[in-house]
C-alpha cells in the first residue's frame, strides 16, 4: 500500500526506548513502525535527521475556563498553545468555567462552547461538589474521564470543597460505577491567612502538613471505598512516604506533579507570576520530588495550566490569583531539568505522554505504536531558546519562565498525521470513545 505520510528519524522515542525508525501513517493512525531505511511508499515523506520524534503529549490537568471566564483563556487559545508545546491531547478541568462541569447540562454547555475551536483533541473531567452525588453517574455515562474534588477552598465560589463526609459519599458513588476521582489535596485546617503579601508568608500559610494530611485522608477513603484515586499537583515531598506505602499495599492511588514544582523554587519567587496552590517550595523539596518521579511514586508530569487575566496576577502574593500558565513550556522546562539530572528523553515522554494517557484511560494516545492515533511531535532536544512572553500562544502572556533559557524546541506537531497549522481540527473525546 501507499501510506499517507512517512516520517523518518534517527531518534524515535518508542515504548521500548529510543532508536532510529520510520513511522508510517494511514488514515490518521500509525500503520507501521519500521526500520529507519525501510522501503515505505508514501504520498508524503519527512526526514527529521537527528531531530527526535515523540508521541504527542497528553496533559490531563488544564483549566480552559470556557464558557463563562473565556477572558481568562478559552478553547482556541489554550489548544493553540498546547500544539505549540507538543501537547496533542488535553483534558479540561471542571472549573473555572461557568457553569462548572458538575452536571450533564453543564457538560453539554462545555461541549457547545468548544465546538469548532479545537487545535488539538480534548476531553473533560467532571466535578464532585457538595450536593451533586446524583449527577455523578450521568456525567460518567456522558463520557467524562473522572471527577475532580477539593478538600479545601477552590478559589471560586461555584466549586466548593467537600467535607470529609461528603468526600466519602462521592468516593462511594464513583467507586460503584468504576470511576476515577482526582483530588486537590490540602487540608483546610492546616491552612492559614498569610501574614503579609510576600512569598515567605504565602508559603508558610500553605505548609507541607496541609498536603500530607489531605493525602492521608484520601488514602483512608480509597481503602474504605475501593475507589481509584489520583492526587493532583503534588508539591510537598512529605507526601511521598504515605503514597509509597499505599501503593505498595496495593491501593489504586497515583500522583502527579507539575513543571513548576520540578524547575522553580521559593528562592526565585519574587512576583505573583510564581503564585500557585499548593505553592512552589524549597530546592531540597524539589530534589525529593525528582526522586519520587524516579522511583515511580509520582507517575505523571502535567501542567496545571491555570491562567487568569493579567490584572488578577498583579499586587501581592496574598491577593493575586494562584495559577501558573505553562501549557506551551512544559516539555522544554521539564526536559531541561531532567537531562541535567541524568534522565533520558524516553523517560520524560513516559511521564508526560504515556502515563497521563494511562491515568485517564485515553486509548490511542501517548505512544508511538501501530494502531494509535498519529499524534506526533518533532522535537529538537538540543536547541536552546529564551522564553519570550510575546511568543506564547495562550491568551495572556504571563509566565514565571520569562527570560529563562530552556533547552528543547518543538519544530512540528502532527494531529492524526496532519501538521497543526492554525486550522481547528481537534476532536472532543469521551471516556467511551476516545479516538
PDB file of N, CA, C and O in Angstrom, residues 336-389:
ATOM      1  N   UNK A 336      14.756  20.273  30.146  1.00  0.00           N
ATOM      2  CA  UNK A 336      15.963  20.990  30.554  1.00  0.00           C
ATOM      3  C   UNK A 336      16.437  20.518  31.920  1.00  0.00           C
ATOM      4  O   UNK A 336      17.636  20.252  32.123  1.00  0.00           O
ATOM      5  N   UNK A 337      15.517  20.404  32.852  1.00  0.00           N
ATOM      6  CA  UNK A 337      15.884  19.972  34.204  1.00  0.00           C
ATOM      7  C   UNK A 337      16.172  18.479  34.259  1.00  0.00           C
ATOM      8  O   UNK A 337      17.070  18.030  34.983  1.00  0.00           O
ATOM      9  N   UNK A 338      15.406  17.688  33.509  1.00  0.00           N
ATOM     10  CA  UNK A 338      15.562  16.232  33.569  1.00  0.00           C
ATOM     11  C   UNK A 338      16.912  15.787  33.016  1.00  0.00           C
ATOM     12  O   UNK A 338      17.582  14.929  33.604  1.00  0.00           O
ATOM     13  N   UNK A 339      17.317  16.362  31.891  1.00  0.00           N
ATOM     14  CA  UNK A 339      18.598  15.928  31.297  1.00  0.00           C
ATOM     15  C   UNK A 339      19.763  16.297  32.210  1.00  0.00           C
ATOM     16  O   UNK A 339      20.752  15.552  32.282  1.00  0.00           O
ATOM     17  N   UNK A 340      19.628  17.415  32.932  1.00  0.00           N
ATOM     18  CA  UNK A 340      20.688  17.805  33.866  1.00  0.00           C
ATOM     19  C   UNK A 340      20.797  16.827  35.029  1.00  0.00           C
ATOM     20  O   UNK A 340      21.848  16.733  35.673  1.00  0.00           O
ATOM     21  N   UNK A 341      19.720  16.094  35.276  1.00  0.00           N
ATOM     22  CA  UNK A 341      19.707  15.113  36.367  1.00  0.00           C
ATOM     23  C   UNK A 341      19.932  13.690  35.859  1.00  0.00           C
ATOM     24  O   UNK A 341      19.796  12.734  36.619  1.00  0.00           O
ATOM     25  N   UNK A 342      20.257  13.549  34.574  1.00  0.00           N
ATOM     26  CA  UNK A 342      20.607  12.250  34.043  1.00  0.00           C
ATOM     27  C   UNK A 342      19.465  11.442  33.471  1.00  0.00           C
ATOM     28  O   UNK A 342      19.648  10.256  33.143  1.00  0.00           O
ATOM     29  N   UNK A 343      18.284  12.034  33.327  1.00  0.00           N
ATOM     30  CA  UNK A 343      17.150  11.319  32.749  1.00  0.00           C
ATOM     31  C   UNK A 343      17.169  11.443  31.232  1.00  0.00           C
ATOM     32  O   UNK A 343      17.549  12.480  30.685  1.00  0.00           O
ATOM     33  N   UNK A 344      16.721  10.395  30.538  1.00  0.00           N
ATOM     34  CA  UNK A 344      16.701  10.443  29.084  1.00  0.00           C
ATOM     35  C   UNK A 344      15.345  10.902  28.568  1.00  0.00           C
ATOM     36  O   UNK A 344      14.371  11.040  29.320  1.00  0.00           O
ATOM     37  N   UNK A 345      15.302  11.137  27.264  1.00  0.00           N
ATOM     38  CA  UNK A 345      14.086  11.675  26.657  1.00  0.00           C
ATOM     39  C   UNK A 345      12.934  10.680  26.734  1.00  0.00           C
ATOM     40  O   UNK A 345      11.773  11.073  26.925  1.00  0.00           O
ATOM     41  N   UNK A 346      13.230   9.392  26.642  1.00  0.00           N
ATOM     42  CA  UNK A 346      12.173   8.385  26.739  1.00  0.00           C
ATOM     43  C   UNK A 346      11.482   8.426  28.102  1.00  0.00           C
ATOM     44  O   UNK A 346      10.266   8.210  28.205  1.00  0.00           O
ATOM     45  N   UNK A 347      12.236   8.712  29.149  1.00  0.00           N
ATOM     46  CA  UNK A 347      11.641   8.801  30.487  1.00  0.00           C
ATOM     47  C   UNK A 347      10.725  10.008  30.597  1.00  0.00           C
ATOM     48  O   UNK A 347       9.627   9.913  31.167  1.00  0.00           O
ATOM     49  N   UNK A 348      11.160  11.133  30.054  1.00  0.00           N
ATOM     50  CA  UNK A 348      10.314  12.331  30.064  1.00  0.00           C
ATOM     51  C   UNK A 348       9.025  12.077  29.290  1.00  0.00           C
ATOM     52  O   UNK A 348       7.925  12.479  29.716  1.00  0.00           O
ATOM     53  N   UNK A 349       9.122  11.387  28.163  1.00  0.00           N
ATOM     54  CA  UNK A 349       7.933  11.054  27.382  1.00  0.00           C
ATOM     55  C   UNK A 349       7.003  10.144  28.178  1.00  0.00           C
ATOM     56  O   UNK A 349       5.776  10.296  28.133  1.00  0.00           O
ATOM     57  N   UNK A 350       7.552   9.220  28.925  1.00  0.00           N
ATOM     58  CA  UNK A 350       6.701   8.371  29.760  1.00  0.00           C
ATOM     59  C   UNK A 350       5.936   9.202  30.773  1.00  0.00           C
ATOM     60  O   UNK A 350       4.735   9.005  30.978  1.00  0.00           O
ATOM     61  N   UNK A 351       6.607  10.161  31.412  1.00  0.00           N
ATOM     62  CA  UNK A 351       5.949  11.000  32.416  1.00  0.00           C
ATOM     63  C   UNK A 351       4.891  11.914  31.806  1.00  0.00           C
ATOM     64  O   UNK A 351       3.885  12.203  32.441  1.00  0.00           O
ATOM     65  N   UNK A 352       5.117  12.391  30.585  1.00  0.00           N
ATOM     66  CA  UNK A 352       4.288  13.466  30.033  1.00  0.00           C
ATOM     67  C   UNK A 352       3.348  13.013  28.909  1.00  0.00           C
ATOM     68  O   UNK A 352       2.518  13.819  28.461  1.00  0.00           O
ATOM     69  N   UNK A 353       3.459  11.768  28.486  1.00  0.00           N
ATOM     70  CA  UNK A 353       2.579  11.277  27.427  1.00  0.00           C
ATOM     71  C   UNK A 353       1.950   9.941  27.811  1.00  0.00           C
ATOM     72  O   UNK A 353       0.736   9.832  27.971  1.00  0.00           O
ATOM     73  N   UNK A 354       2.787   8.928  27.988  1.00  0.00           N
ATOM     74  CA  UNK A 354       2.260   7.585  28.212  1.00  0.00           C
ATOM     75  C   UNK A 354       1.511   7.467  29.536  1.00  0.00           C
ATOM     76  O   UNK A 354       0.394   6.931  29.589  1.00  0.00           O
ATOM     77  N   UNK A 355       2.098   7.970  30.629  1.00  0.00           N
ATOM     78  CA  UNK A 355       1.456   7.821  31.943  1.00  0.00           C
ATOM     79  C   UNK A 355       0.167   8.636  32.061  1.00  0.00           C
ATOM     80  O   UNK A 355      -0.828   8.125  32.587  1.00  0.00           O
ATOM     81  N   UNK A 356       0.114   9.898  31.608  1.00  0.00           N
ATOM     82  CA  UNK A 356      -1.170  10.609  31.670  1.00  0.00           C
ATOM     83  C   UNK A 356      -2.255   9.944  30.827  1.00  0.00           C
ATOM     84  O   UNK A 356      -3.425   9.906  31.234  1.00  0.00           O
ATOM     85  N   UNK A 357      -1.898   9.415  29.640  1.00  0.00           N
ATOM     86  CA  UNK A 357      -2.893   8.715  28.823  1.00  0.00           C
ATOM     87  C   UNK A 357      -3.420   7.489  29.560  1.00  0.00           C
ATOM     88  O   UNK A 357      -4.618   7.185  29.518  1.00  0.00           O
ATOM     89  N   UNK A 358      -2.531   6.779  30.256  1.00  0.00           N
ATOM     90  CA  UNK A 358      -2.952   5.611  31.020  1.00  0.00           C
ATOM     91  C   UNK A 358      -3.807   6.008  32.214  1.00  0.00           C
ATOM     92  O   UNK A 358      -4.795   5.333  32.541  1.00  0.00           O
ATOM     93  N   UNK A 359      -3.433   7.101  32.876  1.00  0.00           N
ATOM     94  CA  UNK A 359      -4.206   7.563  34.027  1.00  0.00           C
ATOM     95  C   UNK A 359      -5.665   7.779  33.661  1.00  0.00           C
ATOM     96  O   UNK A 359      -6.572   7.297  34.342  1.00  0.00           O
ATOM     97  N   UNK A 360      -5.899   8.525  32.593  1.00  0.00           N
ATOM     98  CA  UNK A 360      -7.265   8.871  32.206  1.00  0.00           C
ATOM     99  C   UNK A 360      -7.899   7.824  31.303  1.00  0.00           C
ATOM    100  O   UNK A 360      -9.050   7.977  30.904  1.00  0.00           O
ATOM    101  N   UNK A 361      -7.141   6.760  30.978  1.00  0.00           N
ATOM    102  CA  UNK A 361      -7.639   5.704  30.091  1.00  0.00           C
ATOM    103  C   UNK A 361      -8.091   6.279  28.757  1.00  0.00           C
ATOM    104  O   UNK A 361      -9.208   6.056  28.300  1.00  0.00           O
ATOM    105  N   UNK A 362      -7.188   7.047  28.130  1.00  0.00           N
ATOM    106  CA  UNK A 362      -7.448   7.613  26.809  1.00  0.00           C
ATOM    107  C   UNK A 362      -6.776   6.697  25.793  1.00  0.00           C
ATOM    108  O   UNK A 362      -5.566   6.775  25.590  1.00  0.00           O
ATOM    109  N   UNK A 363      -7.519   5.830  25.131  1.00  0.00           N
ATOM    110  CA  UNK A 363      -6.880   4.885  24.218  1.00  0.00           C
ATOM    111  C   UNK A 363      -6.373   5.569  22.952  1.00  0.00           C
ATOM    112  O   UNK A 363      -6.889   6.600  22.521  1.00  0.00           O
ATOM    113  N   UNK A 364      -5.335   4.994  22.372  1.00  0.00           N
ATOM    114  CA  UNK A 364      -4.804   5.507  21.122  1.00  0.00           C
ATOM    115  C   UNK A 364      -3.916   6.712  21.263  1.00  0.00           C
ATOM    116  O   UNK A 364      -3.526   7.315  20.257  1.00  0.00           O
ATOM    117  N   UNK A 365      -3.557   7.071  22.483  1.00  0.00           N
ATOM    118  CA  UNK A 365      -2.757   8.265  22.719  1.00  0.00           C
ATOM    119  C   UNK A 365      -1.517   7.927  23.543  1.00  0.00           C
ATOM    120  O   UNK A 365      -1.471   6.940  24.261  1.00  0.00           O
ATOM    121  N   UNK A 366      -0.500   8.794  23.441  1.00  0.00           N
ATOM    122  CA  UNK A 366       0.631   8.744  24.353  1.00  0.00           C
ATOM    123  C   UNK A 366       1.773   7.825  23.978  1.00  0.00           C
ATOM    124  O   UNK A 366       2.793   7.800  24.673  1.00  0.00           O
ATOM    125  N   UNK A 367       1.663   7.062  22.866  1.00  0.00           N
ATOM    126  CA  UNK A 367       2.722   6.130  22.472  1.00  0.00           C
ATOM    127  C   UNK A 367       2.809   6.081  20.958  1.00  0.00           C
ATOM    128  O   UNK A 367       1.782   6.124  20.276  1.00  0.00           O
ATOM    129  N   UNK A 368       4.014   5.965  20.439  1.00  0.00           N
ATOM    130  CA  UNK A 368       4.199   5.711  19.008  1.00  0.00           C
ATOM    131  C   UNK A 368       4.125   4.208  18.819  1.00  0.00           C
ATOM    132  O   UNK A 368       5.080   3.473  19.076  1.00  0.00           O
ATOM    133  N   UNK A 369       2.946   3.730  18.405  1.00  0.00           N
ATOM    134  CA  UNK A 369       2.715   2.303  18.252  1.00  0.00           C
ATOM    135  C   UNK A 369       1.656   2.097  17.184  1.00  0.00           C
ATOM    136  O   UNK A 369       0.738   2.917  17.046  1.00  0.00           O
ATOM    137  N   UNK A 370       1.781   1.023  16.434  1.00  0.00           N
ATOM    138  CA  UNK A 370       0.815   0.732  15.381  1.00  0.00           C
ATOM    139  C   UNK A 370      -0.595   0.677  15.958  1.00  0.00           C
ATOM    140  O   UNK A 370      -0.835   0.061  16.998  1.00  0.00           O
ATOM    141  N   UNK A 371      -1.524   1.343  15.276  1.00  0.00           N
ATOM    142  CA  UNK A 371      -2.906   1.398  15.710  1.00  0.00           C
ATOM    143  C   UNK A 371      -3.262   2.641  16.478  1.00  0.00           C
ATOM    144  O   UNK A 371      -4.443   3.002  16.571  1.00  0.00           O
ATOM    145  N   UNK A 372      -2.279   3.307  17.069  1.00  0.00           N
ATOM    146  CA  UNK A 372      -2.545   4.542  17.802  1.00  0.00           C
ATOM    147  C   UNK A 372      -2.761   5.695  16.840  1.00  0.00           C
ATOM    148  O   UNK A 372      -2.355   5.665  15.675  1.00  0.00           O
ATOM    149  N   UNK A 373      -3.389   6.756  17.344  1.00  0.00           N
ATOM    150  CA  UNK A 373      -3.520   7.974  16.555  1.00  0.00           C
ATOM    151  C   UNK A 373      -2.136   8.503  16.207  1.00  0.00           C
ATOM    152  O   UNK A 373      -1.206   8.432  17.026  1.00  0.00           O
ATOM    153  N   UNK A 374      -2.006   9.029  15.009  1.00  0.00           N
ATOM    154  CA  UNK A 374      -0.712   9.561  14.560  1.00  0.00           C
ATOM    155  C   UNK A 374      -0.522  10.984  15.077  1.00  0.00           C
ATOM    156  O   UNK A 374      -0.392  11.952  14.326  1.00  0.00           O
ATOM    157  N   UNK A 375      -0.534  11.102  16.403  1.00  0.00           N
ATOM    158  CA  UNK A 375      -0.248  12.356  17.106  1.00  0.00           C
ATOM    159  C   UNK A 375       1.243  12.354  17.421  1.00  0.00           C
ATOM    160  O   UNK A 375       1.704  11.568  18.258  1.00  0.00           O
ATOM    161  N   UNK A 376       1.999  13.214  16.746  1.00  0.00           N
ATOM    162  CA  UNK A 376       3.453  13.131  16.765  1.00  0.00           C
ATOM    163  C   UNK A 376       4.061  14.512  16.899  1.00  0.00           C
ATOM    164  O   UNK A 376       3.439  15.513  16.531  1.00  0.00           O
ATOM    165  N   UNK A 377       5.290  14.553  17.417  1.00  0.00           N
ATOM    166  CA  UNK A 377       5.973  15.817  17.662  1.00  0.00           C
ATOM    167  C   UNK A 377       7.423  15.704  17.213  1.00  0.00           C
ATOM    168  O   UNK A 377       8.138  14.784  17.638  1.00  0.00           O
ATOM    169  N   UNK A 378       7.855  16.626  16.369  1.00  0.00           N
ATOM    170  CA  UNK A 378       9.271  16.761  16.039  1.00  0.00           C
ATOM    171  C   UNK A 378       9.886  17.713  17.054  1.00  0.00           C
ATOM    172  O   UNK A 378       9.503  18.887  17.136  1.00  0.00           O
ATOM    173  N   UNK A 379      10.830  17.188  17.843  1.00  0.00           N
ATOM    174  CA  UNK A 379      11.382  17.919  18.973  1.00  0.00           C
ATOM    175  C   UNK A 379      12.894  17.902  18.882  1.00  0.00           C
ATOM    176  O   UNK A 379      13.518  16.839  18.856  1.00  0.00           O
ATOM    177  N   UNK A 380      13.494  19.088  18.815  1.00  0.00           N
ATOM    178  CA  UNK A 380      14.949  19.198  18.807  1.00  0.00           C
ATOM    179  C   UNK A 380      15.427  19.310  20.246  1.00  0.00           C
ATOM    180  O   UNK A 380      15.311  20.376  20.869  1.00  0.00           O
ATOM    181  N   UNK A 381      15.957  18.234  20.820  1.00  0.00           N
ATOM    182  CA  UNK A 381      16.270  18.242  22.251  1.00  0.00           C
ATOM    183  C   UNK A 381      17.512  19.043  22.608  1.00  0.00           C
ATOM    184  O   UNK A 381      17.789  19.233  23.796  1.00  0.00           O
ATOM    185  N   UNK A 382      18.232  19.520  21.609  1.00  0.00           N
ATOM    186  CA  UNK A 382      19.474  20.247  21.877  1.00  0.00           C
ATOM    187  C   UNK A 382      19.386  21.731  21.534  1.00  0.00           C
ATOM    188  O   UNK A 382      20.380  22.454  21.675  1.00  0.00           O
ATOM    189  N   UNK A 383      18.226  22.199  21.090  1.00  0.00           N
ATOM    190  CA  UNK A 383      18.086  23.587  20.639  1.00  0.00           C
ATOM    191  C   UNK A 383      17.629  24.476  21.787  1.00  0.00           C
ATOM    192  O   UNK A 383      16.503  24.340  22.277  1.00  0.00           O
ATOM    193  N   UNK A 384      18.475  25.412  22.234  1.00  0.00           N
ATOM    194  CA  UNK A 384      18.074  26.308  23.327  1.00  0.00           C
ATOM    195  C   UNK A 384      17.237  27.473  22.815  1.00  0.00           C
ATOM    196  O   UNK A 384      17.288  27.844  21.640  1.00  0.00           O
ATOM    197  N   UNK A 385      16.455  28.045  23.722  1.00  0.00           N
ATOM    198  CA  UNK A 385      15.739  29.280  23.415  1.00  0.00           C
ATOM    199  C   UNK A 385      15.483  30.024  24.721  1.00  0.00           C
ATOM    200  O   UNK A 385      15.496  29.427  25.804  1.00  0.00           O
ATOM    201  N   UNK A 386      15.274  31.305  24.606  1.00  0.00           N
ATOM    202  CA  UNK A 386      14.940  32.134  25.764  1.00  0.00           C
ATOM    203  C   UNK A 386      13.454  32.429  25.740  1.00  0.00           C
ATOM    204  O   UNK A 386      12.904  32.827  24.707  1.00  0.00           O
ATOM    205  N   UNK A 387      12.793  32.211  26.847  1.00  0.00           N
ATOM    206  CA  UNK A 387      11.339  32.365  26.903  1.00  0.00           C
ATOM    207  C   UNK A 387      10.971  33.831  26.724  1.00  0.00           C
ATOM    208  O   UNK A 387      11.335  34.695  27.526  1.00  0.00           O
ATOM    209  N   UNK A 388      10.243  34.094  25.658  1.00  0.00           N
ATOM    210  CA  UNK A 388       9.752  35.432  25.324  1.00  0.00           C
ATOM    211  C   UNK A 388       8.235  35.402  25.412  1.00  0.00           C
ATOM    212  O   UNK A 388       7.579  34.699  24.628  1.00  0.00           O
ATOM    213  N   UNK A 389       7.632  36.098  26.371  1.00  0.00           N
ATOM    214  CA  UNK A 389       6.172  36.053  26.507  1.00  0.00           C
ATOM    215  C   UNK A 389       5.427  36.391  25.221  1.00  0.00           C
ATOM    216  O   UNK A 389       4.326  35.874  24.985  1.00  0.00           O
TER     217      UNK A 389
END
